[in-house]
Short mmCIF file of C-alpha atoms in Angstrom, two decimals:
data_model
loop_
_atom_site.label_atom_id
_atom_site.label_comp_id
_atom_site.label_asym_id
_atom_site.label_seq_id
_atom_site.Cartn_x
_atom_site.Cartn_y
_atom_site.Cartn_z
CA MET A 1 63.29 72.89 -108.74
CA ARG A 2 65.10 72.92 -105.40
CA LYS A 3 65.91 69.61 -103.88
CA GLY A 4 65.33 69.09 -100.12
CA THR A 5 64.04 66.66 -97.55
CA LYS A 6 60.37 65.82 -97.69
CA ARG A 7 58.20 65.80 -94.58
CA LYS A 8 56.38 62.60 -93.90
CA ALA A 9 52.62 63.06 -93.63
CA PRO A 10 50.88 61.63 -90.58
CA SER A 11 49.16 58.36 -91.26
CA ARG A 12 45.82 57.11 -89.95
CA LYS A 13 47.60 54.23 -88.15
CA ASP A 14 49.52 56.58 -85.84
CA GLY A 15 46.31 58.44 -85.03
CA ALA A 16 45.74 62.12 -84.88
CA ALA A 17 48.37 64.32 -83.36
CA LYS A 18 47.96 65.11 -79.74
CA SER A 19 47.48 68.54 -78.48
CA LYS A 20 49.75 70.13 -75.89
CA PRO A 21 47.19 70.21 -73.03
CA GLU A 22 46.64 66.47 -73.28
CA GLU A 23 50.38 65.81 -73.07
CA ALA A 24 50.57 67.89 -69.89
CA GLU A 25 47.83 65.91 -68.22
CA ASN A 26 49.53 62.61 -69.04
CA GLU A 27 52.78 63.76 -67.57
CA ALA A 28 51.02 64.85 -64.36
CA SER A 29 49.30 61.45 -63.98
CA LYS A 30 52.58 59.65 -64.48
CA ALA A 31 54.14 61.75 -61.74
CA THR A 32 51.37 60.90 -59.25
CA VAL A 33 51.70 57.18 -59.98
CA GLU A 34 55.43 57.30 -59.39
CA GLU A 35 54.89 59.13 -56.07
CA ASN A 36 52.35 56.52 -54.92
CA ASN A 37 54.75 53.70 -55.78
CA LYS A 38 57.48 55.39 -53.78
CA GLU A 39 55.18 55.69 -50.73
CA GLU A 40 54.23 51.99 -50.88
CA VAL A 41 57.88 51.01 -51.02
CA VAL A 42 58.61 53.19 -47.97
CA GLU A 43 55.71 51.65 -46.00
CA LYS A 44 56.81 48.10 -46.82
CA SER A 45 60.33 48.82 -45.70
CA GLN A 46 59.10 50.34 -42.44
CA SER A 47 56.82 47.30 -41.62
CA ALA A 48 59.67 44.88 -42.37
CA ALA A 49 61.95 46.78 -40.03
CA ALA A 50 59.34 46.69 -37.26
CA ALA A 51 58.83 42.92 -37.65
CA ALA A 52 62.58 42.37 -37.47
CA GLU A 53 62.77 44.42 -34.28
CA GLU A 54 59.95 42.38 -32.68
CA GLU A 55 61.60 39.12 -33.61
CA GLU A 56 64.89 40.23 -32.08
CA SER A 57 63.15 41.35 -28.86
CA SER A 58 61.32 38.01 -28.52
CA LYS A 59 64.60 36.15 -28.98
CA VAL A 60 66.19 38.25 -26.27
CA GLU A 61 63.29 37.52 -23.87
CA GLN A 62 63.45 33.79 -24.59
CA THR A 63 67.16 33.71 -23.87
CA GLU A 64 66.60 35.56 -20.60
CA GLU A 65 63.93 33.01 -19.52
CA ASN A 66 66.17 30.11 -20.43
CA ASN A 67 68.96 31.66 -18.40
CA LYS A 68 66.62 32.00 -15.44
CA SER A 69 65.34 28.39 -15.66
CA GLU A 70 68.78 26.82 -15.96
CA PRO A 71 69.58 27.08 -12.22
CA SER A 72 66.22 25.44 -11.26
CA THR A 73 66.76 22.54 -13.66
CA LYS A 74 70.23 22.07 -12.33
CA LEU A 75 68.91 21.96 -8.77
CA ALA A 76 66.25 19.40 -9.77
CA GLU A 77 68.87 17.22 -11.42
CA GLU A 78 71.07 17.40 -8.33
CA GLU A 79 68.12 16.40 -6.08
CA ASN A 80 67.28 13.41 -8.32
CA GLU A 81 70.90 12.25 -8.17
CA GLU A 82 70.88 12.44 -4.36
CA LYS A 83 67.61 10.41 -4.18
CA GLU A 84 69.07 7.72 -6.45
CA LYS A 85 72.12 7.44 -4.21
CA GLU A 86 69.92 7.08 -1.10
CA GLU A 87 67.77 4.40 -2.76
CA GLN A 88 70.85 2.42 -3.76
CA SER A 89 72.18 2.61 -0.21
CA THR A 90 68.87 1.42 1.37
CA LYS A 91 68.11 -1.21 -1.29
CA PRO A 92 69.97 -4.13 0.40
CA VAL A 93 68.22 -3.45 3.71
CA GLU A 94 64.79 -3.41 2.05
CA GLU A 95 65.54 -6.67 0.20
CA LYS A 96 66.31 -8.34 3.55
CA LYS A 97 63.04 -7.06 5.01
CA LYS A 98 61.10 -8.37 2.01
CA GLY A 99 62.44 -11.81 2.69
CA LYS A 100 60.98 -11.77 6.19
CA GLU A 101 57.79 -9.83 5.63
CA LYS A 102 55.34 -10.07 2.77
CA VAL A 103 54.04 -6.91 1.27
CA GLU A 104 50.26 -6.67 1.42
CA PRO A 105 48.72 -6.38 -2.04
CA SER A 106 46.24 -3.79 -0.90
CA LYS A 107 49.09 -1.48 0.12
CA ALA A 108 51.24 -2.20 -2.89
CA VAL A 109 48.54 -1.43 -5.45
CA LYS A 110 47.67 2.19 -5.81
CA ARG A 111 43.99 2.83 -6.19
CA ARG A 112 42.77 5.29 -8.67
CA GLY A 113 40.92 8.19 -7.24
CA LYS A 114 37.18 8.22 -7.82
CA ARG A 115 35.84 10.77 -10.17
CA ALA A 116 33.87 13.47 -8.53
CA ARG A 117 30.19 13.12 -9.36
CA ILE A 118 28.25 16.14 -10.33
CA THR A 119 25.27 16.04 -8.01
CA LYS A 120 22.10 17.83 -8.86
CA GLN A 121 20.70 20.20 -6.39
CA GLU A 122 18.32 18.13 -4.26
CA ASP A 123 14.82 19.28 -3.59
CA GLU A 124 13.56 19.72 -0.08
CA PRO A 125 12.91 16.29 1.50
CA GLU A 126 9.29 15.18 1.84
CA TYR A 127 8.23 13.82 5.21
CA PHE A 128 5.60 11.10 5.46
CA GLU A 129 3.86 10.07 8.64
CA GLU A 130 5.30 6.77 9.82
CA LYS A 131 2.77 3.94 9.81
CA ARG A 132 1.92 2.29 13.08
CA ASN A 133 2.69 -1.40 13.34
CA LEU A 134 -0.97 -2.51 13.55
CA GLU A 135 -2.53 0.48 11.81
CA ASP A 136 -4.40 -1.50 9.11
CA LEU A 137 -5.39 -4.43 11.35
CA TRP A 138 -9.08 -3.54 11.46
CA LYS A 139 -9.19 -3.07 7.67
CA GLN A 140 -7.71 -6.52 7.05
CA VAL A 141 -10.51 -8.17 9.05
CA PHE A 142 -13.44 -9.10 6.79
CA PRO A 143 -16.78 -7.60 7.94
CA VAL A 144 -18.82 -10.81 7.91
CA GLY A 145 -22.49 -10.46 6.96
CA THR A 146 -22.22 -6.95 5.51
CA GLU A 147 -24.10 -6.32 2.29
CA TRP A 148 -21.78 -5.88 -0.67
CA GLU A 149 -23.37 -2.55 -1.57
CA GLN A 150 -22.61 -1.19 1.92
CA LEU A 151 -18.89 -2.01 1.99
CA ASP A 152 -18.00 1.41 0.57
CA LEU A 153 -20.05 3.06 3.33
CA VAL A 154 -17.96 1.28 5.95
CA TYR A 155 -14.76 2.98 4.79
CA GLN A 156 -16.12 6.45 3.99
CA TYR A 157 -14.86 7.77 7.35
CA LYS A 158 -11.34 7.75 8.75
CA TRP A 159 -12.09 5.33 11.56
CA SER A 160 -9.45 4.78 14.20
CA PHE A 161 -9.07 1.57 16.20
CA GLN A 162 -6.29 2.86 18.42
CA ASN A 163 -7.90 0.98 21.31
CA LEU A 164 -7.42 -2.30 19.44
CA GLU A 165 -3.78 -1.49 18.72
CA ASP A 166 -3.16 -0.52 22.35
CA ALA A 167 -4.69 -3.80 23.54
CA PHE A 168 -1.74 -5.68 21.97
CA GLU A 169 0.84 -3.45 23.67
CA GLU A 170 2.42 -4.32 26.98
CA GLY A 171 -0.18 -4.02 29.72
CA GLY A 172 -3.09 -4.37 27.26
CA GLU A 173 -5.87 -6.95 27.42
CA LEU A 174 -4.52 -8.92 24.43
CA HIS A 175 -0.77 -8.58 25.00
CA GLY A 176 1.12 -11.86 24.59
CA LYS A 177 -2.05 -13.86 23.89
CA LYS A 178 -3.21 -15.85 20.89
CA VAL A 179 -6.10 -13.93 19.38
CA TYR A 180 -8.61 -14.59 16.59
CA LEU A 181 -10.34 -11.56 15.08
CA PHE A 182 -13.45 -11.25 12.94
CA GLY A 183 -15.40 -8.20 11.85
CA CYS A 184 -19.03 -7.17 11.54
CA THR A 185 -21.01 -3.97 11.04
CA GLU A 186 -23.82 -2.24 12.95
CA PRO A 187 -25.92 0.41 11.15
CA GLN A 188 -26.88 3.08 13.70
CA PHE A 189 -28.17 6.64 13.73
CA VAL A 190 -25.44 8.81 15.24
CA SER A 191 -24.55 12.50 15.21
CA PHE A 192 -21.70 13.76 13.05
CA GLN A 193 -20.89 17.40 12.35
CA GLY A 194 -24.20 18.50 13.82
CA GLN A 195 -26.37 16.12 11.79
CA GLN A 196 -28.04 12.79 12.56
CA LYS A 197 -26.88 10.23 10.02
CA LEU A 198 -27.34 6.52 9.43
CA VAL A 199 -23.77 5.26 9.73
CA VAL A 200 -22.50 1.74 9.04
CA ILE A 201 -20.18 1.27 12.04
CA PRO A 202 -17.35 -1.26 11.75
CA VAL A 203 -16.83 -3.52 14.77
CA VAL A 204 -13.98 -5.94 15.54
CA VAL A 205 -14.46 -8.95 17.83
CA ALA A 206 -11.39 -10.51 19.42
CA VAL A 207 -11.51 -14.09 20.69
CA VAL A 208 -8.71 -15.10 23.07
CA SER A 209 -8.21 -18.82 22.47
CA PRO A 210 -5.33 -21.30 21.99
CA PHE A 211 -7.12 -22.69 18.91
CA PRO A 212 -9.58 -21.36 16.31
CA PRO A 213 -12.98 -20.84 17.93
CA SER A 214 -14.75 -22.44 14.94
CA ASP A 215 -14.25 -23.50 11.36
CA LYS A 216 -17.93 -23.01 10.45
CA ILE A 217 -20.21 -20.19 9.34
CA GLY A 218 -23.89 -19.84 10.15
CA ILE A 219 -26.28 -18.61 7.45
CA THR A 220 -29.53 -17.31 8.81
CA SER A 221 -32.00 -14.46 8.32
CA VAL A 222 -35.65 -13.64 8.67
CA GLN A 223 -36.13 -14.16 4.93
CA ARG A 224 -34.72 -17.70 4.99
CA GLU A 225 -36.90 -20.58 6.11
CA SER A 226 -34.13 -22.53 7.84
CA GLU A 227 -30.68 -22.06 9.30
CA GLU A 228 -27.56 -23.48 7.65
CA ILE A 229 -24.22 -24.27 9.27
CA LEU A 230 -21.53 -24.54 6.59
CA PRO A 231 -17.75 -24.96 6.58
CA MET A 232 -15.98 -21.60 6.29
CA LYS A 233 -14.07 -22.64 3.20
CA GLN A 234 -17.34 -23.25 1.36
CA MET A 235 -17.93 -19.51 1.69
CA LYS A 236 -14.28 -18.74 0.78
CA MET A 237 -13.42 -17.78 4.36
CA ASP A 238 -10.63 -18.93 6.64
CA TRP A 239 -8.41 -17.90 9.54
CA ILE A 240 -5.09 -16.50 8.29
CA PRO A 241 -2.15 -14.95 10.19
CA TYR A 242 -1.93 -11.18 10.31
CA ILE A 243 1.52 -9.76 9.54
CA PRO A 244 2.35 -6.42 11.21
CA PHE A 245 4.11 -3.73 9.16
CA ALA A 246 7.45 -4.37 10.89
CA ASN A 247 7.50 -8.03 9.76
CA ARG A 248 6.13 -7.79 6.22
CA ASP A 249 9.56 -8.31 4.67
CA SER A 250 9.93 -11.65 6.47
CA GLN A 251 8.65 -15.04 5.37
CA VAL A 252 5.27 -15.92 6.84
CA GLU A 253 6.32 -19.51 7.60
CA ARG A 254 9.10 -18.32 9.91
CA LEU A 255 6.87 -16.00 11.91
CA LYS A 256 5.17 -17.30 15.03
CA SER A 257 2.07 -15.21 14.61
CA GLN A 258 -0.19 -14.63 17.59
CA ILE A 259 -2.83 -12.71 15.64
CA PHE A 260 -5.20 -14.46 13.22
CA ILE A 261 -7.94 -12.78 11.22
CA LEU A 262 -11.02 -14.11 9.46
CA ALA A 263 -10.48 -13.29 5.78
CA CYS A 264 -12.61 -13.79 2.67
CA THR A 265 -11.16 -14.37 -0.81
CA GLN A 266 -14.41 -13.65 -2.66
CA ARG A 267 -13.95 -10.49 -4.73
CA ARG A 268 -16.73 -8.05 -5.55
CA ALA A 269 -15.77 -8.10 -9.22
CA GLY A 270 -16.62 -11.81 -9.37
CA LEU A 271 -20.12 -11.44 -7.90
CA LYS A 272 -21.64 -10.78 -11.31
CA HIS A 273 -20.81 -14.35 -12.29
CA LEU A 274 -22.66 -15.82 -9.26
CA LYS A 275 -26.32 -16.62 -8.80
CA ILE A 276 -28.37 -14.24 -6.68
CA ASP A 277 -28.92 -16.84 -3.96
CA ARG A 278 -25.18 -17.41 -3.70
CA VAL A 279 -24.54 -13.67 -3.41
CA LYS A 280 -27.18 -13.30 -0.70
CA LYS A 281 -25.60 -16.10 1.31
CA PHE A 282 -22.58 -13.89 1.97
CA GLU A 283 -24.88 -11.21 3.34
CA TYR A 284 -26.60 -13.66 5.70
CA CYS A 285 -23.35 -15.08 7.13
CA LEU A 286 -22.68 -15.01 10.86
CA PRO A 287 -19.47 -16.23 12.53
CA TYR A 288 -20.45 -19.50 14.15
CA PHE A 289 -19.41 -20.60 17.62
CA TYR A 290 -20.41 -23.56 19.73
CA GLN A 291 -19.64 -23.62 23.43
CA PRO A 292 -20.24 -27.18 24.63
CA LEU A 293 -19.65 -26.34 28.29
CA ARG A 294 -22.41 -23.76 28.32
CA GLU A 295 -26.03 -24.66 27.94
CA ASP A 296 -27.14 -23.06 24.72
CA GLU A 297 -30.05 -20.70 25.18
CA PHE A 298 -31.40 -21.96 21.87
CA GLU A 299 -31.65 -25.47 23.28
CA ASN A 300 -34.54 -24.28 25.44
CA LYS A 301 -35.98 -21.93 22.89
CA THR A 302 -39.76 -22.23 22.55
CA ASP A 303 -40.47 -19.83 19.69
CA VAL A 304 -40.11 -20.36 15.95
CA ASP A 305 -39.94 -18.00 12.98
CA ILE A 306 -42.89 -18.33 10.62
CA LEU A 307 -42.83 -17.42 6.93
CA PHE A 308 -46.08 -18.59 5.36
CA PRO A 309 -45.71 -18.24 1.56
CA ASP A 310 -49.27 -19.09 0.42
CA THR A 311 -50.63 -15.58 0.94
CA GLU A 312 -50.00 -12.26 -0.76
CA PRO A 313 -48.03 -10.78 0.89
CA PRO A 314 -46.55 -13.74 2.83
CA ILE A 315 -47.25 -13.89 6.56
CA VAL A 316 -44.08 -13.30 8.62
CA CYS A 317 -44.33 -13.75 12.39
CA GLU A 318 -43.11 -15.64 15.46
CA PHE A 319 -44.99 -18.41 17.26
CA ASP A 320 -44.21 -19.49 20.85
CA TRP A 321 -45.61 -22.95 21.48
CA GLU A 322 -45.64 -22.39 25.25
CA LEU A 323 -47.24 -18.94 25.27
CA ASP A 324 -49.42 -18.88 22.14
CA GLU A 325 -52.56 -20.95 21.48
CA LEU A 326 -52.57 -21.99 17.81
CA GLU A 327 -56.34 -21.57 17.21
CA GLU A 328 -56.45 -18.02 18.57
CA PHE A 329 -53.18 -17.20 16.82
CA THR A 330 -54.66 -18.24 13.45
CA ASP A 331 -58.02 -16.48 13.92
CA LYS A 332 -56.21 -13.21 14.60
CA PHE A 333 -54.70 -13.21 11.09
CA ILE A 334 -58.11 -14.02 9.59
CA GLU A 335 -59.71 -11.11 11.44
CA GLU A 336 -56.99 -8.76 10.18
CA ASP A 337 -57.61 -9.95 6.60
CA GLN A 338 -54.07 -11.25 6.31
CA LEU A 339 -55.14 -14.88 6.03
CA PRO A 340 -58.08 -16.12 3.91
CA ALA A 341 -60.50 -18.38 5.84
CA ASP A 342 -60.09 -21.20 3.33
CA LYS A 343 -56.34 -21.36 4.14
CA LYS A 344 -56.78 -21.59 7.90
CA ASP A 345 -56.05 -25.33 8.14
CA ALA A 346 -53.02 -25.03 5.82
CA PHE A 347 -51.61 -22.26 7.98
CA LYS A 348 -52.13 -24.24 11.21
CA GLU A 349 -50.43 -27.30 9.74
CA PHE A 350 -47.53 -25.15 8.53
CA VAL A 351 -47.00 -23.75 12.06
CA LYS A 352 -47.19 -27.22 13.64
CA GLU A 353 -44.49 -28.49 11.25
CA LYS A 354 -42.19 -25.63 12.20
CA VAL A 355 -42.73 -26.36 15.90
CA ARG A 356 -41.86 -30.04 15.41
CA GLU A 357 -38.66 -29.08 13.54
CA ALA A 358 -37.61 -26.68 16.32
CA LYS A 359 -38.22 -29.20 19.11
CA LYS A 360 -36.23 -31.82 17.20
CA ALA A 361 -33.36 -29.37 16.73
CA ASN A 362 -33.34 -28.62 20.46
CA ARG A 363 -33.14 -32.32 21.35
CA GLU A 364 -30.33 -32.90 18.88
CA ALA A 365 -28.41 -29.88 20.21
CA ARG A 366 -28.62 -31.11 23.79
CA GLU A 367 -27.51 -34.59 22.76
CA ALA A 368 -24.59 -33.23 20.72
CA ARG A 369 -23.43 -31.07 23.59
CA ARG A 370 -23.54 -33.94 26.05
CA LYS A 371 -21.56 -36.16 23.67
CA ALA A 372 -18.97 -33.43 23.00
CA ILE A 373 -18.35 -32.95 26.72
CA GLU A 374 -17.81 -36.67 27.22
CA GLU A 375 -15.24 -36.87 24.42
CA MET A 376 -13.45 -33.63 25.33
CA SER A 377 -9.97 -33.68 26.87
CA ASP A 378 -9.16 -31.80 30.06
CA GLU A 379 -6.92 -29.43 28.09
CA THR A 380 -9.73 -28.56 25.68
CA LYS A 381 -12.14 -28.06 28.55
CA ALA A 382 -9.72 -25.65 30.20
CA ALA A 383 -9.35 -23.77 26.91
CA PHE A 384 -13.12 -23.36 26.50
CA GLU A 385 -13.48 -22.25 30.11
CA SER A 386 -10.78 -19.56 29.74
CA MET A 387 -11.99 -18.34 26.35
CA LYS A 388 -12.94 -14.64 26.34
CA PHE A 389 -14.59 -12.29 23.83
CA TYR A 390 -13.67 -8.61 23.41
CA LYS A 391 -15.73 -6.23 21.29
CA PHE A 392 -13.97 -3.15 19.89
CA TYR A 393 -15.69 -0.03 18.55
CA PRO A 394 -13.88 2.87 16.80
CA VAL A 395 -12.51 5.57 19.09
CA THR A 396 -13.75 9.14 18.79
CA THR A 397 -11.80 11.37 16.39
CA PRO A 398 -12.57 14.66 14.58
CA ASP A 399 -12.76 12.74 11.28
CA SER A 400 -15.32 10.12 12.36
CA PRO A 401 -18.67 9.98 14.17
CA ASP A 402 -18.86 9.48 17.91
CA VAL A 403 -20.29 5.98 18.48
CA SER A 404 -19.86 5.83 22.27
CA SER A 405 -23.62 6.10 22.83
CA VAL A 406 -24.52 3.04 20.73
CA LYS A 407 -22.02 0.51 22.09
CA ALA A 408 -23.56 -2.86 23.01
CA PRO A 409 -22.09 -6.14 24.32
CA PHE A 410 -24.19 -8.39 22.04
CA ILE A 411 -22.15 -10.02 19.24
CA ASN A 412 -24.52 -12.45 17.49
CA ARG A 413 -26.83 -15.35 18.27
CA TYR A 414 -23.91 -17.83 18.41
CA TYR A 415 -21.33 -15.90 20.42
CA GLY A 416 -23.83 -14.18 22.66
CA LYS A 417 -22.40 -11.24 24.64
CA ALA A 418 -18.83 -10.04 24.88
CA HIS A 419 -16.96 -10.19 28.17
CA ASN A 420 -15.62 -6.69 27.62
CA VAL A 421 -16.66 -3.79 25.33
CA LEU A 422 -14.03 -1.22 24.39
#
């Protein structure tokens, strides 16, 4: 048998033999990978070259800028050297001047500049009508004798007392005078906006006097059997100084006020804690005044108010002891079925008692007036003789009723009539 070399059989570990087409594909893929790697290398080399060029150009530009700035820095250094030489040359002279003159601290210390504030855009300014100096004078005066329920009716209109304010101006009736003011109300039917209305009209009475006209209040009405004269303070009333708008920031004690008003400290909120009779007293109040130099018309009064309570309803009337005959006066009420016949004597006795009280009051009033005149000083007499009363009504405005047709000089039973009505 012929000897020769044996071929080695392919093992399973080496795998199956590859075909020629598969080898061709592998070689093609290897070639593409090598080409891609070559392209990446070329791109990296190109980007590196570009970065190097940029770096060199930036260095060149920086050197050019430095070369340009060198002359300016040299000039600045030369200027600083010249300033230092000048300061050294002037230093001895300045030291001599400092010895003679002191440097002011305000000039030596440099103030820091204020920071600019960022201001918001302001809105358009609002304009308010400036208040007149005595604009609220009439409102500060308490309306004496006005029912509490009617106080709101007093202020429902925009009343104007410009005439009262003008009276205190130069040339006015009250200018430069000491004046005491009190208020009252007069319900009247007047026309407003084409309609007749019952309007509660506020009225201000001004008393020109060097001293308060009175410190008392009269309490009287048809419903009350007798008249009372009480101190003002018992009804929480008093004369207080009025402060005009221009002086309201000043202390009251330092002001030499010429205007005094009658004020009341009783508040409506506190009425619910009072008895009904006490509340009604405020509504029956009248500012009291006694003029000793003038014969009081009530001193010679011959009629009395009668309120007989023993009938239903009570008999309310007036009896004049000089004009009326008591017997006929009584029979008239019996005929009208207002007075039972069995109460005739009681009614007559009641009237006689009222007449005796009235005559006694007249005698006492005359005696008191005579005594007051005897004890009065000449200065007080002169003051009473020069005392004048002014009655102010609201002026006509579009916002308030026209009251010019209902003006009257009568004030009350104590003050009588005003010297002037405005």
